[in-house]
Coordinates of C-alpha atoms in Angstrom, one line a residue:
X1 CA -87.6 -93.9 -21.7
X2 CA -89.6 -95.9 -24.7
X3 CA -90.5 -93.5 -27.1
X4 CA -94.3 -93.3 -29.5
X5 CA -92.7 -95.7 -31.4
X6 CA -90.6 -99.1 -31.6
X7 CA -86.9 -98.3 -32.6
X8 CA -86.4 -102.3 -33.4
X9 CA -88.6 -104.7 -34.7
X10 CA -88.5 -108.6 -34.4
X11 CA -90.8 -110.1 -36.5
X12 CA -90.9 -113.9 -36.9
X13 CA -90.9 -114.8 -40.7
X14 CA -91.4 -118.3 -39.7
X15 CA -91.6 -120.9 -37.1
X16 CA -91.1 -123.6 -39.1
X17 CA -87.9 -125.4 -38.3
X18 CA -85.9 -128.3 -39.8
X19 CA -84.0 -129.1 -36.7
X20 CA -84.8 -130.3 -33.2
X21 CA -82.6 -128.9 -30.7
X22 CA -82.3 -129.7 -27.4
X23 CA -81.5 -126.4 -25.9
X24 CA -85.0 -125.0 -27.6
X25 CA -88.2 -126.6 -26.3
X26 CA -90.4 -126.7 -29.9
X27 CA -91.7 -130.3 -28.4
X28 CA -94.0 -127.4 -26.1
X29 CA -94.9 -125.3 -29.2
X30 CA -98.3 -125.3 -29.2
X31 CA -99.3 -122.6 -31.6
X32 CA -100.2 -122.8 -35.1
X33 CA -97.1 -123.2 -37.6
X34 CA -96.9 -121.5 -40.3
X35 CA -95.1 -118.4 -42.4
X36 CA -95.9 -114.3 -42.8
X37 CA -97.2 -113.7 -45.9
X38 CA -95.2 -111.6 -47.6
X39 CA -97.7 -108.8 -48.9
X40 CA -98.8 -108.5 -44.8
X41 CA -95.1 -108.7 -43.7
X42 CA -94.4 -105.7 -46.5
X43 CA -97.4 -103.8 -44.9
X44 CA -95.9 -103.8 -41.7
X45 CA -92.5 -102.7 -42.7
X46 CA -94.3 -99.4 -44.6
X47 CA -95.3 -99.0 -41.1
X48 CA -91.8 -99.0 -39.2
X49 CA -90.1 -97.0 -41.9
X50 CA -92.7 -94.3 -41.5
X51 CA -92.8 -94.5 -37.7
X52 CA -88.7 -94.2 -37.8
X53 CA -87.9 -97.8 -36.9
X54 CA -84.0 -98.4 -37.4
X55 CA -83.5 -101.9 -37.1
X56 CA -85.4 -104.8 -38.1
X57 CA -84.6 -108.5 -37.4
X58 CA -86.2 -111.5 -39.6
X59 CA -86.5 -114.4 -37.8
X60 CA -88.1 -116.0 -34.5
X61 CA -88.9 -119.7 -33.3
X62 CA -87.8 -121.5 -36.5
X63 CA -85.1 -121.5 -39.6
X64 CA -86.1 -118.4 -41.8
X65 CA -84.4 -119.9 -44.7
X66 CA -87.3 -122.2 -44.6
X67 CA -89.8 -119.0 -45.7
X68 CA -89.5 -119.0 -49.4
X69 CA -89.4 -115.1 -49.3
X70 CA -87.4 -114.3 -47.2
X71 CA -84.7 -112.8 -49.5
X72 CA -87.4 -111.4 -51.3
X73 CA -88.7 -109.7 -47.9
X74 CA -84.8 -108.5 -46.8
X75 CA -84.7 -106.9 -50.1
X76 CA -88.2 -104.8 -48.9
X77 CA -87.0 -103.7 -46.0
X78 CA -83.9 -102.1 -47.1
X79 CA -85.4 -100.5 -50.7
X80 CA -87.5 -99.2 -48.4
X81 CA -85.0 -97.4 -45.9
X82 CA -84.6 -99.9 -42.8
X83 CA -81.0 -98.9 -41.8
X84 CA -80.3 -102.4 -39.6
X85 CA -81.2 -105.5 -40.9
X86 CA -80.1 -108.7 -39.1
X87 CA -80.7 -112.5 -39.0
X88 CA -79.9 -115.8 -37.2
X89 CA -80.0 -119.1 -38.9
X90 CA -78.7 -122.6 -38.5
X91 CA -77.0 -122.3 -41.6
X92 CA -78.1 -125.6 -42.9
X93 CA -80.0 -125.3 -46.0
X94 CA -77.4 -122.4 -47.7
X95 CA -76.4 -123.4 -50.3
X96 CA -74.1 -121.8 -53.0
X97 CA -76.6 -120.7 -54.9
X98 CA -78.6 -119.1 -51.9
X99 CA -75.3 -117.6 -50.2
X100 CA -75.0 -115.5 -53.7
X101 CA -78.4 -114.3 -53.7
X102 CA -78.2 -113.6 -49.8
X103 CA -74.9 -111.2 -50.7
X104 CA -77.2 -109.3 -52.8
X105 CA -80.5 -109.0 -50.3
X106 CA -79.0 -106.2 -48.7
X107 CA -79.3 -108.0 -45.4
X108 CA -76.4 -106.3 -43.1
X109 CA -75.6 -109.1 -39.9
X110 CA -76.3 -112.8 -39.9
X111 CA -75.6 -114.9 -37.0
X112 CA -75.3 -119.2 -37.4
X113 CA -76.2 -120.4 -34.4
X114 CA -73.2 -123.5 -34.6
X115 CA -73.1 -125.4 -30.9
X116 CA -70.6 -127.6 -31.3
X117 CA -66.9 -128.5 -31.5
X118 CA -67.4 -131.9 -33.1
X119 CA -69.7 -134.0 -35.3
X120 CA -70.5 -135.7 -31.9
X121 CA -71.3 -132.7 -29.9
X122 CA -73.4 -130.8 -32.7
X123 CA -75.4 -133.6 -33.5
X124 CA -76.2 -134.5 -30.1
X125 CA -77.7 -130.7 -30.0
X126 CA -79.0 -129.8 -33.2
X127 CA -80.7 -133.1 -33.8
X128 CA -81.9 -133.4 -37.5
X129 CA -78.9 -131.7 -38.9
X130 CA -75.1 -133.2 -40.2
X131 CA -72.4 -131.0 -38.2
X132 CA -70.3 -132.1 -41.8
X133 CA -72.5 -130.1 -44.1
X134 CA -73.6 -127.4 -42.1
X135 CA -69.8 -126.5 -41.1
X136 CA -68.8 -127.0 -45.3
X137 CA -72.2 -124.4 -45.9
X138 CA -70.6 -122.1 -43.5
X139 CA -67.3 -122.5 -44.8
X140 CA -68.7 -121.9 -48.6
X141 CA -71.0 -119.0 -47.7
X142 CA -67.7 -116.8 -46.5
X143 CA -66.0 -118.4 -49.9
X144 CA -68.7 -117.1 -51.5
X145 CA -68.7 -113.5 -50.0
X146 CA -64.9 -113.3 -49.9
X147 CA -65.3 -113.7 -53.4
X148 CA -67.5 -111.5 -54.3
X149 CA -65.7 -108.9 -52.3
X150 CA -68.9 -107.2 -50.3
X151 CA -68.6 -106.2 -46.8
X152 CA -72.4 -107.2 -46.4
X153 CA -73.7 -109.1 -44.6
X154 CA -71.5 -109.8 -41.3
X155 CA -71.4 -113.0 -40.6
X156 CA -70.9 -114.7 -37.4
X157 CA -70.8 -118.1 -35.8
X158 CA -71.9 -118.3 -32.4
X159 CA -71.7 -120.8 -29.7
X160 CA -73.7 -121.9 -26.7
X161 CA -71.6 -124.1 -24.4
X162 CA -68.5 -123.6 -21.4
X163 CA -65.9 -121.2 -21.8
X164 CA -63.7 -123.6 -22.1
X165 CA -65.8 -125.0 -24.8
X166 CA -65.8 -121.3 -26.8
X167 CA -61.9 -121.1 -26.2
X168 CA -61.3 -124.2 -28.8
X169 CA -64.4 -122.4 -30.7
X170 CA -62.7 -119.6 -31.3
X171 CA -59.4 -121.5 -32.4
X172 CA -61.9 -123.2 -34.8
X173 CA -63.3 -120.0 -36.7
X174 CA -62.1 -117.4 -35.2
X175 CA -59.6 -116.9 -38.1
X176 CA -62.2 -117.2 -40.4
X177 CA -65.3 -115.1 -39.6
X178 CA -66.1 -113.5 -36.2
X179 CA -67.3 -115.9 -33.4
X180 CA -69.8 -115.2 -30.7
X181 CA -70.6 -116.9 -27.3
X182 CA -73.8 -116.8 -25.2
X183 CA -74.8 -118.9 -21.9
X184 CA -77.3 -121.4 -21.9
X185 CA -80.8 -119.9 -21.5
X186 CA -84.3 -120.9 -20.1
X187 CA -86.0 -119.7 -23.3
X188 CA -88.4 -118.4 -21.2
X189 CA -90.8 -120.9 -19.6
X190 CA -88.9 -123.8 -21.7
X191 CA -86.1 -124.6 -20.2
X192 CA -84.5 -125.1 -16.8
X193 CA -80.8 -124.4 -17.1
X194 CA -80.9 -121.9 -14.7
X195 CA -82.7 -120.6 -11.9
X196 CA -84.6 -117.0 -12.1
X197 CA -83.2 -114.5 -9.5
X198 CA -86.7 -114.3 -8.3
X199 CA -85.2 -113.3 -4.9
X200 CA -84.2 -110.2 -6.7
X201 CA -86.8 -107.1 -6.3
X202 CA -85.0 -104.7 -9.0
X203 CA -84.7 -106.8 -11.6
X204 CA -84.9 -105.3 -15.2
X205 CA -85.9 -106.4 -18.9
X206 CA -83.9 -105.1 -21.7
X207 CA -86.5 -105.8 -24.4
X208 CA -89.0 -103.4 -22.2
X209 CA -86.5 -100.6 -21.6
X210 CA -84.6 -100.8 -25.2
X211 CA -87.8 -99.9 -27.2
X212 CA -88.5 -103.0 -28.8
X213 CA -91.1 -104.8 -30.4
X214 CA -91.6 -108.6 -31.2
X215 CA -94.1 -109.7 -33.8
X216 CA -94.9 -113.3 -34.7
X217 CA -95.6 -114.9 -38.1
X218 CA -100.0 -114.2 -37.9
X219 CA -99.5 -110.5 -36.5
X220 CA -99.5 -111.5 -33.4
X221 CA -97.5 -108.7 -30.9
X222 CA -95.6 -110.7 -27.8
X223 CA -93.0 -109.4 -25.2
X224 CA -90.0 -111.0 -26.7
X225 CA -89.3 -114.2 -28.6
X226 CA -88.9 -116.2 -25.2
X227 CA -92.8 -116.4 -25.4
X228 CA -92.5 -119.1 -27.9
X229 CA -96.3 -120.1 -27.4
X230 CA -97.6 -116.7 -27.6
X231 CA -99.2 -116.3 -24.0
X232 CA -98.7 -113.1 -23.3
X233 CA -100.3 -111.0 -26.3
X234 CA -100.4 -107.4 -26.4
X235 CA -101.6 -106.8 -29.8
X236 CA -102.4 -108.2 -33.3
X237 CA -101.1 -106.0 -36.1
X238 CA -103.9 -108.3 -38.7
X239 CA -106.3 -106.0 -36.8
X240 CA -104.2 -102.7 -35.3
X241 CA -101.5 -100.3 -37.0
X242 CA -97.9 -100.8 -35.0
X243 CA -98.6 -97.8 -33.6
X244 CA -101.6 -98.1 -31.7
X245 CA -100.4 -101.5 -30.6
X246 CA -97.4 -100.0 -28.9
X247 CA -99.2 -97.5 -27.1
X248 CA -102.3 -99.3 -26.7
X249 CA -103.9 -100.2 -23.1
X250 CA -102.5 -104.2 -23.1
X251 CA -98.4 -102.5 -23.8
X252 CA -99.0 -99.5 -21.2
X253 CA -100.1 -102.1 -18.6
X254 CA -97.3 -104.3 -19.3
X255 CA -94.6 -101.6 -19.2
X256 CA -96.0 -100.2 -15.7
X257 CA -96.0 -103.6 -14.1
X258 CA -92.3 -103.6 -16.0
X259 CA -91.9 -100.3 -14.1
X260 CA -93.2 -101.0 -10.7
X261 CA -91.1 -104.6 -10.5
X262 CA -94.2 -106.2 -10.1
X263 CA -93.3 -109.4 -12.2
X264 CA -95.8 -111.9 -10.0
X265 CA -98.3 -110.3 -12.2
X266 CA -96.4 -111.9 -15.4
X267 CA -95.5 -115.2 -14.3
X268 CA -93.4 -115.7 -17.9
X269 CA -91.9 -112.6 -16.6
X270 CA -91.3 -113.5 -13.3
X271 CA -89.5 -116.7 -14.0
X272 CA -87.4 -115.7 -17.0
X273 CA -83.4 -116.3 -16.1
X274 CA -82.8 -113.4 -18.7
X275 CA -84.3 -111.0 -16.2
X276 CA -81.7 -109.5 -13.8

């Protein structure tokens, strides 16, 4: 049962991005860009560590590395007590210099999303970015913390592809760093890679029943970061504590339709492949 309060926090530092990839759909973002100011972003973490928020991820639909405080906004959130902090990047503008400061944020798991076996296959997903320099960041930024002997952050590389594919992954860095492996998703209402069990009356949302929240860059509260384009809004925290958005009238609503499996109400819902 979802307690008074959000037990994990997503809040998108930026979506700004330096990379076009083909598996996310940012040629449908249609939202304002831009990047949470870092006195607002501090207010809200004040928030979560007085309501008893454990974990706290910083990022959403873009590169956080692109947010100029974001180490600066890590640092923050831990000072301040958030026990959980965790990240997900491309991995392509860490350099050495920002994989040494990044050891001493205090940030606890980061995940490079790396989709690709070969220059030819990265490339032709992340467009924008050299597989080359990426993989040598990567490669440096575990130098880096190997040197420097800390424990912090866990890193891992993850890959979206076959399992065939994530077999000669893992022969790839699975000696060096932990790997991960995820199916190809619909990001919501972006993508078509798979089709939604709509046929399926009991379906269930983790993000619902797991007590968490999702915040984007201007306040804005969501479902989850599959609503890239903000349609579904169930608060803004410019204008409302965290508090009384999550129990506010737009969250209850949402949860009982949640609760009652009536996802024709929520088309976003409805459709999502993630939803099973």
């Amino acid at each position: 049962m979802v307690g008074d309060f959000p037990l994990e926090v997503r809040i998108e530092n930026t979506n700004l991005c330096n990379a076009v990839c083909t598996i996310c759909p940012r040629e449908q973002l249609t939202r304002p860009k831009g990047t949470m100011d870092y006195e607002f972003f501090c207010s809200i973490v004040d928030q979560l560590v007085e309501g008893g928020t454990r974990e706290l991820h910083l990022q959403g639909y873009g590169e956080p590395f692109l947010d100029r405080d974001i180490l600066r906004k890590i640092s923050y959130a831990k000072k301040r007590g958030i026990s959980f902090t965790f990240m997900v990047t491309n991995g392509s503008l860490l350099t050495e210099e920002l994989s040494r400061e990044l050891m001493e944020s205090g940030l606890d798991k980061l995940k490079i999303s790396f989709y690709g076996l070969n220059r030819t296959e990265y490339e032709a997903i992340h467009r924008g970015l050299s597989f080359e320099e990426v993989k040598k960041n990567v490669e440096r930024l575990l130098e880096v913390k190997k040197r420097l002997r800390r424990k912090r952050p866990i890193i891992s590389v993850k890959y979206i592809g076959s399992i065939g594919g994530f077999l000669r992954f893992f022969l790839q860095w699975g000696f060096k760093t932990r790997v991960s492996y995820a199916r190809l998703h619909n990001y919501g209402y972006g993508r078509r890679f798979n089709r939604p069990r709509t046929d399926k009356k009991d379906r269930k949302c983790p993000i619902v029943t797991e007590s968490i929240m999702q915040v984007l860059w201007d306040g804005t509260v969501v479902p989850c970061c599959y609503d890239f384009n903000g349609r579904v809004v169930l608060g803004d925290l410019k204008k409302e504590s965290v508090r009384d958005v999550w129990n506010g009238e737009a969250y209850q609503r949402f949860r009982e339709i949640h609760r009652k499996r009536e996802y024709e109400k929520i088309p976003m819902c409805f459709n999502c492949d993630k939803l099973r």
